[in-house]
Amino acid sequence: MTPANRLRALFLTPAAAVMLATLGVPLAIVATYSFLSRGAYGGVEIPWTQENYTRLLDPLYGGIFLRSAWISLLATVGCLVLAFPLALFIARSGARKNLYLALVILPFWTSFLIRLYAWMFLLRDTGLINTALEALGVIHAPLPMLYNEGAVLLGLIYGYLPFAVLPLYATLERQDPALLDAAADLGATPVHALFRITIPLSMPGIWAAAILVFVPCVGTYIVSDLLGGSKTVLIGNLVQNQFTSSRDWPFGAAASLVLIGAAIGMLLLMRKSREELL
Amino acid sequence: MDAVLELANVSKAFATHKAVDDVSFAIPRGAFFSLLGPSGCGKTTTLRLVAGFEAPTVGEIRLNGERIDLLPPYQRNVNTVFQSYALFPHLTVQGNVEFGLRNKSKDANPAADKVRRVLEQLELSGKEARKPSELSGGEKQRVALARALVLSPEVLLLDEPLSALDPQLRQQVRAELRDLQKKTGVTFLFVTHDQEEALSLSDTLAVMRAGRVEQMGAPQELYRKPRTKFVAAFLGDINWISGVGVRPEAIRITRGAEPGSKMAVVSATSFLGPSAHVTTTIEDGTRVTVQVPSSDGPYAAQETVYLSWSATDELRDLK
Ligand SMILES: Nc1ncnc2c1ncn2[C@@H]1O[C@H](COP(=O)(O)OP(=O)(O)OP(=O)(O)O)[C@@H](O)[C@H]1O
Ligand SMILES: [Mg+2]
């Protein structure tokens, strides 16, 4: 090893150790559990089996996977569409940038759970919005705004919007403002410049934002649990149920491993399409 | 005079600071016009006013007799070569050069032979597929020129386009720039703080100071007949002897006294290649620099010499 390499190894060791202990070991445990049998009161038992995986081939579960991917995709697109103008606005607001960024991050100071309860309070049949609309005479029966896929999508977009704003802001803020002067100088209207300069140069940030939103959305269970009611079961809920009410740890382990595999697969696919694009 | 670009009493204030203060000039079609001045005197701001990135606080800007100061940049038929070039990093050389043409036409392949001709003219043929990050400084500069020239602007605005190049390349590119201007016949509005650049390139030169045009004219005229001490000093080295300006190259140095010559003591000599500067001190204590061919001398420190110059070389009555 050259001295530089040795130094690099030295600096990487703590991080690698933490990753191994907190990610590698639990993953190994999960992988092991997924090939064992279900214990009567939770937990796992011998004998070894592949049955947990063959069970996942049931179209019922395939449907759940597809629905999770679809909702996550919608949430990702929604977050990008909302976050891009916001990030652009922040990146171009000069001295106020830091204030606006702080406002974007502000919700993180309250638990996500509590913020979801706040949404329930707003959306439910006897919630603020329905009560207000009824009092105003706009509607006569409450609008069904909670416990459906729309509510889940809203919750996902709301929850993960900051994860899209931050990487988009980072790329937009770095862009040389002289490029926009140059574009205008060469006859590009502001709209042309947006589509031919600003957005193409933001592609790395757009991909980063998409991944940061999509991956946690696929695995989420809180949002669908609270806002989706019993109707909307996503993979996250499936996995969670196996470890709680269903007490089927091996099946939950298998489902979560397949989820991880699918997420990695999608990341690789995204990377490939991105390489082809750029 | 057929003026292509005219500025009439243009001022631009940022808050209370007047970056451009009552500037007026007219540029004849096909001329190489330079704005010269020290850092912060308002050269870039003047250029940005013409390009449309800033709006004048007062005054009018006319292109071919029509007011343009209220138009957005993308509707003005002038183009800019930016100091840092501002090439689009995600586009190839070809893409950069086609950018402006695509804005003008809905055509997918706009004026292919126009692009090819400009690339040829700027010796960029064969580099069409490169990204800006894969170009040398000189090549980037030529892409910036090509990108603007392909649109056949009424006036090409150049903001210190040579300053990012290393000194050797700068000399060469300077000559090429002059040739290019003559060949294309495009009117150049060129900004620089390098007096040598301005003197060697320009048909007409405006010296700016603190937002105002101090003097305007042909390079020789400004160099020989500056109206102010500032212009005299900015365009070249000058000695102030008893309130009169004398350029170092106008002074003759002799070892023997001549009628009307002044006695001086040499303090140092600096070698500049083809010439040398001899620093002397005359009797009243004034320092006088004399330019001599470097084959002259050598003049030793403390040596007594005699300085003389013709009265016609004296710059008198400067403000
Ligand atoms: N956007 C702005 N806001 C406030 N002041 C500005 C702005 N742009 C320029 N100025 C000020 O206006 C004055 C002229 O600036 P300008 O950039 O035109 O100078 P310059 O002659 O191009 O100088 P340099 O040779 O250093 O490029 C400076 O004092 C500068 O600080
Ligand atoms: Mg400048």
PDB file of N, CA and C in Angstrom, chain A residues 176 178-190 192-193 196-197 200-201, chain B residues 48 51 53 73-74 78-80 82 86-90 99-100 102-103 147 151:
ATOM      1  N   ASP A 176     -23.726  28.831 -12.972  1.00  0.00           N
ATOM      2  CA  ASP A 176     -23.165  30.149 -13.236  1.00  0.00           C
ATOM      3  C   ASP A 176     -24.250  31.060 -13.831  1.00  0.00           C
ATOM      4  N   ALA A 178     -23.970  33.686 -15.315  1.00  0.00           N
ATOM      5  CA  ALA A 178     -23.538  34.229 -16.612  1.00  0.00           C
ATOM      6  C   ALA A 178     -24.083  33.389 -17.764  1.00  0.00           C
ATOM      7  N   LEU A 179     -24.370  32.099 -17.499  1.00  0.00           N
ATOM      8  CA  LEU A 179     -24.894  31.245 -18.567  1.00  0.00           C
ATOM      9  C   LEU A 179     -26.275  31.729 -19.014  1.00  0.00           C
ATOM     10  N   LEU A 180     -27.051  32.230 -18.065  1.00  0.00           N
ATOM     11  CA  LEU A 180     -28.373  32.737 -18.426  1.00  0.00           C
ATOM     12  C   LEU A 180     -28.256  34.051 -19.186  1.00  0.00           C
ATOM     13  N   ASP A 181     -27.292  34.880 -18.779  1.00  0.00           N
ATOM     14  CA  ASP A 181     -27.015  36.092 -19.549  1.00  0.00           C
ATOM     15  C   ASP A 181     -26.640  35.699 -20.976  1.00  0.00           C
ATOM     16  N   ALA A 182     -25.761  34.691 -21.085  1.00  0.00           N
ATOM     17  CA  ALA A 182     -25.304  34.260 -22.413  1.00  0.00           C
ATOM     18  C   ALA A 182     -26.480  33.754 -23.234  1.00  0.00           C
ATOM     19  N   ALA A 183     -27.368  32.990 -22.608  1.00  0.00           N
ATOM     20  CA  ALA A 183     -28.518  32.453 -23.335  1.00  0.00           C
ATOM     21  C   ALA A 183     -29.402  33.587 -23.851  1.00  0.00           C
ATOM     22  N   ALA A 184     -29.684  34.553 -22.973  1.00  0.00           N
ATOM     23  CA  ALA A 184     -30.514  35.690 -23.388  1.00  0.00           C
ATOM     24  C   ALA A 184     -29.804  36.474 -24.490  1.00  0.00           C
ATOM     25  N   ASP A 185     -28.501  36.617 -24.340  1.00  0.00           N
ATOM     26  CA  ASP A 185     -27.719  37.346 -25.329  1.00  0.00           C
ATOM     27  C   ASP A 185     -27.820  36.683 -26.700  1.00  0.00           C
ATOM     28  N   LEU A 186     -27.904  35.355 -26.697  1.00  0.00           N
ATOM     29  CA  LEU A 186     -27.978  34.607 -27.958  1.00  0.00           C
ATOM     30  C   LEU A 186     -29.417  34.433 -28.414  1.00  0.00           C
ATOM     31  N   GLY A 187     -30.329  35.175 -27.807  1.00  0.00           N
ATOM     32  CA  GLY A 187     -31.686  35.217 -28.320  1.00  0.00           C
ATOM     33  C   GLY A 187     -32.681  34.296 -27.641  1.00  0.00           C
ATOM     34  N   ALA A 188     -32.280  33.638 -26.546  1.00  0.00           N
ATOM     35  CA  ALA A 188     -33.204  32.723 -25.882  1.00  0.00           C
ATOM     36  C   ALA A 188     -34.122  33.488 -24.943  1.00  0.00           C
ATOM     37  N   THR A 189     -35.436  33.248 -25.047  1.00  0.00           N
ATOM     38  CA  THR A 189     -36.365  33.833 -24.089  1.00  0.00           C
ATOM     39  C   THR A 189     -36.144  33.126 -22.748  1.00  0.00           C
ATOM     40  N   PRO A 190     -36.643  33.697 -21.643  1.00  0.00           N
ATOM     41  CA  PRO A 190     -36.455  33.040 -20.355  1.00  0.00           C
ATOM     42  C   PRO A 190     -36.957  31.591 -20.348  1.00  0.00           C
ATOM     43  N   HIS A 192     -37.129  29.511 -22.986  1.00  0.00           N
ATOM     44  CA  HIS A 192     -36.127  28.736 -23.720  1.00  0.00           C
ATOM     45  C   HIS A 192     -34.925  28.433 -22.848  1.00  0.00           C
ATOM     46  N   ALA A 193     -34.455  29.450 -22.151  1.00  0.00           N
ATOM     47  CA  ALA A 193     -33.257  29.283 -21.319  1.00  0.00           C
ATOM     48  C   ALA A 193     -33.518  28.256 -20.221  1.00  0.00           C
ATOM     49  N   ARG A 196     -33.496  24.810 -22.033  1.00  0.00           N
ATOM     50  CA  ARG A 196     -32.287  24.410 -22.765  1.00  0.00           C
ATOM     51  C   ARG A 196     -31.017  24.560 -21.950  1.00  0.00           C
ATOM     52  N   ILE A 197     -31.071  25.344 -20.874  1.00  0.00           N
ATOM     53  CA  ILE A 197     -29.861  25.528 -20.062  1.00  0.00           C
ATOM     54  C   ILE A 197     -30.097  25.041 -18.632  1.00  0.00           C
ATOM     55  N   PRO A 200     -31.408  21.095 -18.254  1.00  0.00           N
ATOM     56  CA  PRO A 200     -30.367  20.111 -18.600  1.00  0.00           C
ATOM     57  C   PRO A 200     -29.192  20.136 -17.623  1.00  0.00           C
ATOM     58  N   LEU A 201     -28.810  21.307 -17.166  1.00  0.00           N
ATOM     59  CA  LEU A 201     -27.675  21.374 -16.236  1.00  0.00           C
ATOM     60  C   LEU A 201     -28.062  20.879 -14.840  1.00  0.00           C
TER      61      LEU A 201
ATOM     62  N   ARG B  48     -22.962  46.024 -20.533  1.00  0.00           N
ATOM     63  CA  ARG B  48     -24.194  45.344 -20.114  1.00  0.00           C
ATOM     64  C   ARG B  48     -25.437  46.176 -20.429  1.00  0.00           C
ATOM     65  N   ALA B  51     -25.949  45.450 -24.094  1.00  0.00           N
ATOM     66  CA  ALA B  51     -26.436  44.083 -24.297  1.00  0.00           C
ATOM     67  C   ALA B  51     -27.868  43.922 -23.787  1.00  0.00           C
ATOM     68  N   PHE B  53     -28.576  43.683 -20.264  1.00  0.00           N
ATOM     69  CA  PHE B  53     -28.642  43.061 -18.937  1.00  0.00           C
ATOM     70  C   PHE B  53     -28.912  44.085 -17.852  1.00  0.00           C
ATOM     71  N   PRO B  73     -32.709  41.555 -23.607  1.00  0.00           N
ATOM     72  CA  PRO B  73     -31.478  41.180 -24.322  1.00  0.00           C
ATOM     73  C   PRO B  73     -31.750  40.294 -25.533  1.00  0.00           C
ATOM     74  N   TYR B  74     -32.747  39.390 -25.404  1.00  0.00           N
ATOM     75  CA  TYR B  74     -32.963  38.425 -26.486  1.00  0.00           C
ATOM     76  C   TYR B  74     -33.622  39.034 -27.715  1.00  0.00           C
ATOM     77  N   VAL B  78     -27.397  42.458 -30.924  1.00  0.00           N
ATOM     78  CA  VAL B  78     -25.987  42.585 -30.556  1.00  0.00           C
ATOM     79  C   VAL B  78     -25.637  41.312 -29.794  1.00  0.00           C
ATOM     80  N   ASN B  79     -24.395  40.882 -29.858  1.00  0.00           N
ATOM     81  CA  ASN B  79     -23.998  39.681 -29.135  1.00  0.00           C
ATOM     82  C   ASN B  79     -22.729  39.935 -28.353  1.00  0.00           C
ATOM     83  N   THR B  80     -22.578  39.148 -27.292  1.00  0.00           N
ATOM     84  CA  THR B  80     -21.505  39.399 -26.334  1.00  0.00           C
ATOM     85  C   THR B  80     -20.527  38.238 -26.276  1.00  0.00           C
ATOM     86  N   PHE B  82     -18.280  36.989 -23.456  1.00  0.00           N
ATOM     87  CA  PHE B  82     -18.130  37.255 -22.036  1.00  0.00           C
ATOM     88  C   PHE B  82     -16.693  37.047 -21.588  1.00  0.00           C
ATOM     89  N   ALA B  86     -18.483  32.024 -20.605  1.00  0.00           N
ATOM     90  CA  ALA B  86     -19.840  31.522 -20.339  1.00  0.00           C
ATOM     91  C   ALA B  86     -20.310  30.553 -21.419  1.00  0.00           C
ATOM     92  N   LEU B  87     -19.458  29.614 -21.789  1.00  0.00           N
ATOM     93  CA  LEU B  87     -19.876  28.566 -22.731  1.00  0.00           C
ATOM     94  C   LEU B  87     -20.813  27.615 -22.005  1.00  0.00           C
ATOM     95  N   PHE B  88     -21.769  27.026 -22.737  1.00  0.00           N
ATOM     96  CA  PHE B  88     -22.702  26.096 -22.109  1.00  0.00           C
ATOM     97  C   PHE B  88     -22.002  24.749 -21.920  1.00  0.00           C
ATOM     98  N   PRO B  89     -21.769  24.345 -20.664  1.00  0.00           N
ATOM     99  CA  PRO B  89     -20.919  23.177 -20.413  1.00  0.00           C
ATOM    100  C   PRO B  89     -21.526  21.864 -20.892  1.00  0.00           C
ATOM    101  N   HIS B  90     -22.860  21.813 -21.025  1.00  0.00           N
ATOM    102  CA  HIS B  90     -23.482  20.540 -21.396  1.00  0.00           C
ATOM    103  C   HIS B  90     -23.608  20.403 -22.915  1.00  0.00           C
ATOM    104  N   PHE B  99     -26.587  27.305 -30.808  1.00  0.00           N
ATOM    105  CA  PHE B  99     -27.579  27.719 -29.814  1.00  0.00           C
ATOM    106  C   PHE B  99     -28.403  28.932 -30.255  1.00  0.00           C
ATOM    107  N   GLY B 100     -27.704  29.977 -30.688  1.00  0.00           N
ATOM    108  CA  GLY B 100     -28.403  31.200 -31.067  1.00  0.00           C
ATOM    109  C   GLY B 100     -29.245  31.035 -32.317  1.00  0.00           C
ATOM    110  N   ARG B 102     -30.740  28.344 -33.305  1.00  0.00           N
ATOM    111  CA  ARG B 102     -31.946  27.588 -32.975  1.00  0.00           C
ATOM    112  C   ARG B 102     -33.005  28.477 -32.355  1.00  0.00           C
ATOM    113  N   ASN B 103     -32.559  29.506 -31.627  1.00  0.00           N
ATOM    114  CA  ASN B 103     -33.539  30.429 -31.052  1.00  0.00           C
ATOM    115  C   ASN B 103     -34.245  31.223 -32.133  1.00  0.00           C
ATOM    116  N   ARG B 147     -19.720  31.546 -31.510  1.00  0.00           N
ATOM    117  CA  ARG B 147     -21.112  31.483 -31.071  1.00  0.00           C
ATOM    118  C   ARG B 147     -21.809  32.818 -31.290  1.00  0.00           C
ATOM    119  N   LEU B 151     -24.269  34.680 -35.555  1.00  0.00           N
ATOM    120  CA  LEU B 151     -25.557  35.370 -35.630  1.00  0.00           C
ATOM    121  C   LEU B 151     -25.465  36.684 -36.400  1.00  0.00           C
TER     122      LEU B 151
END
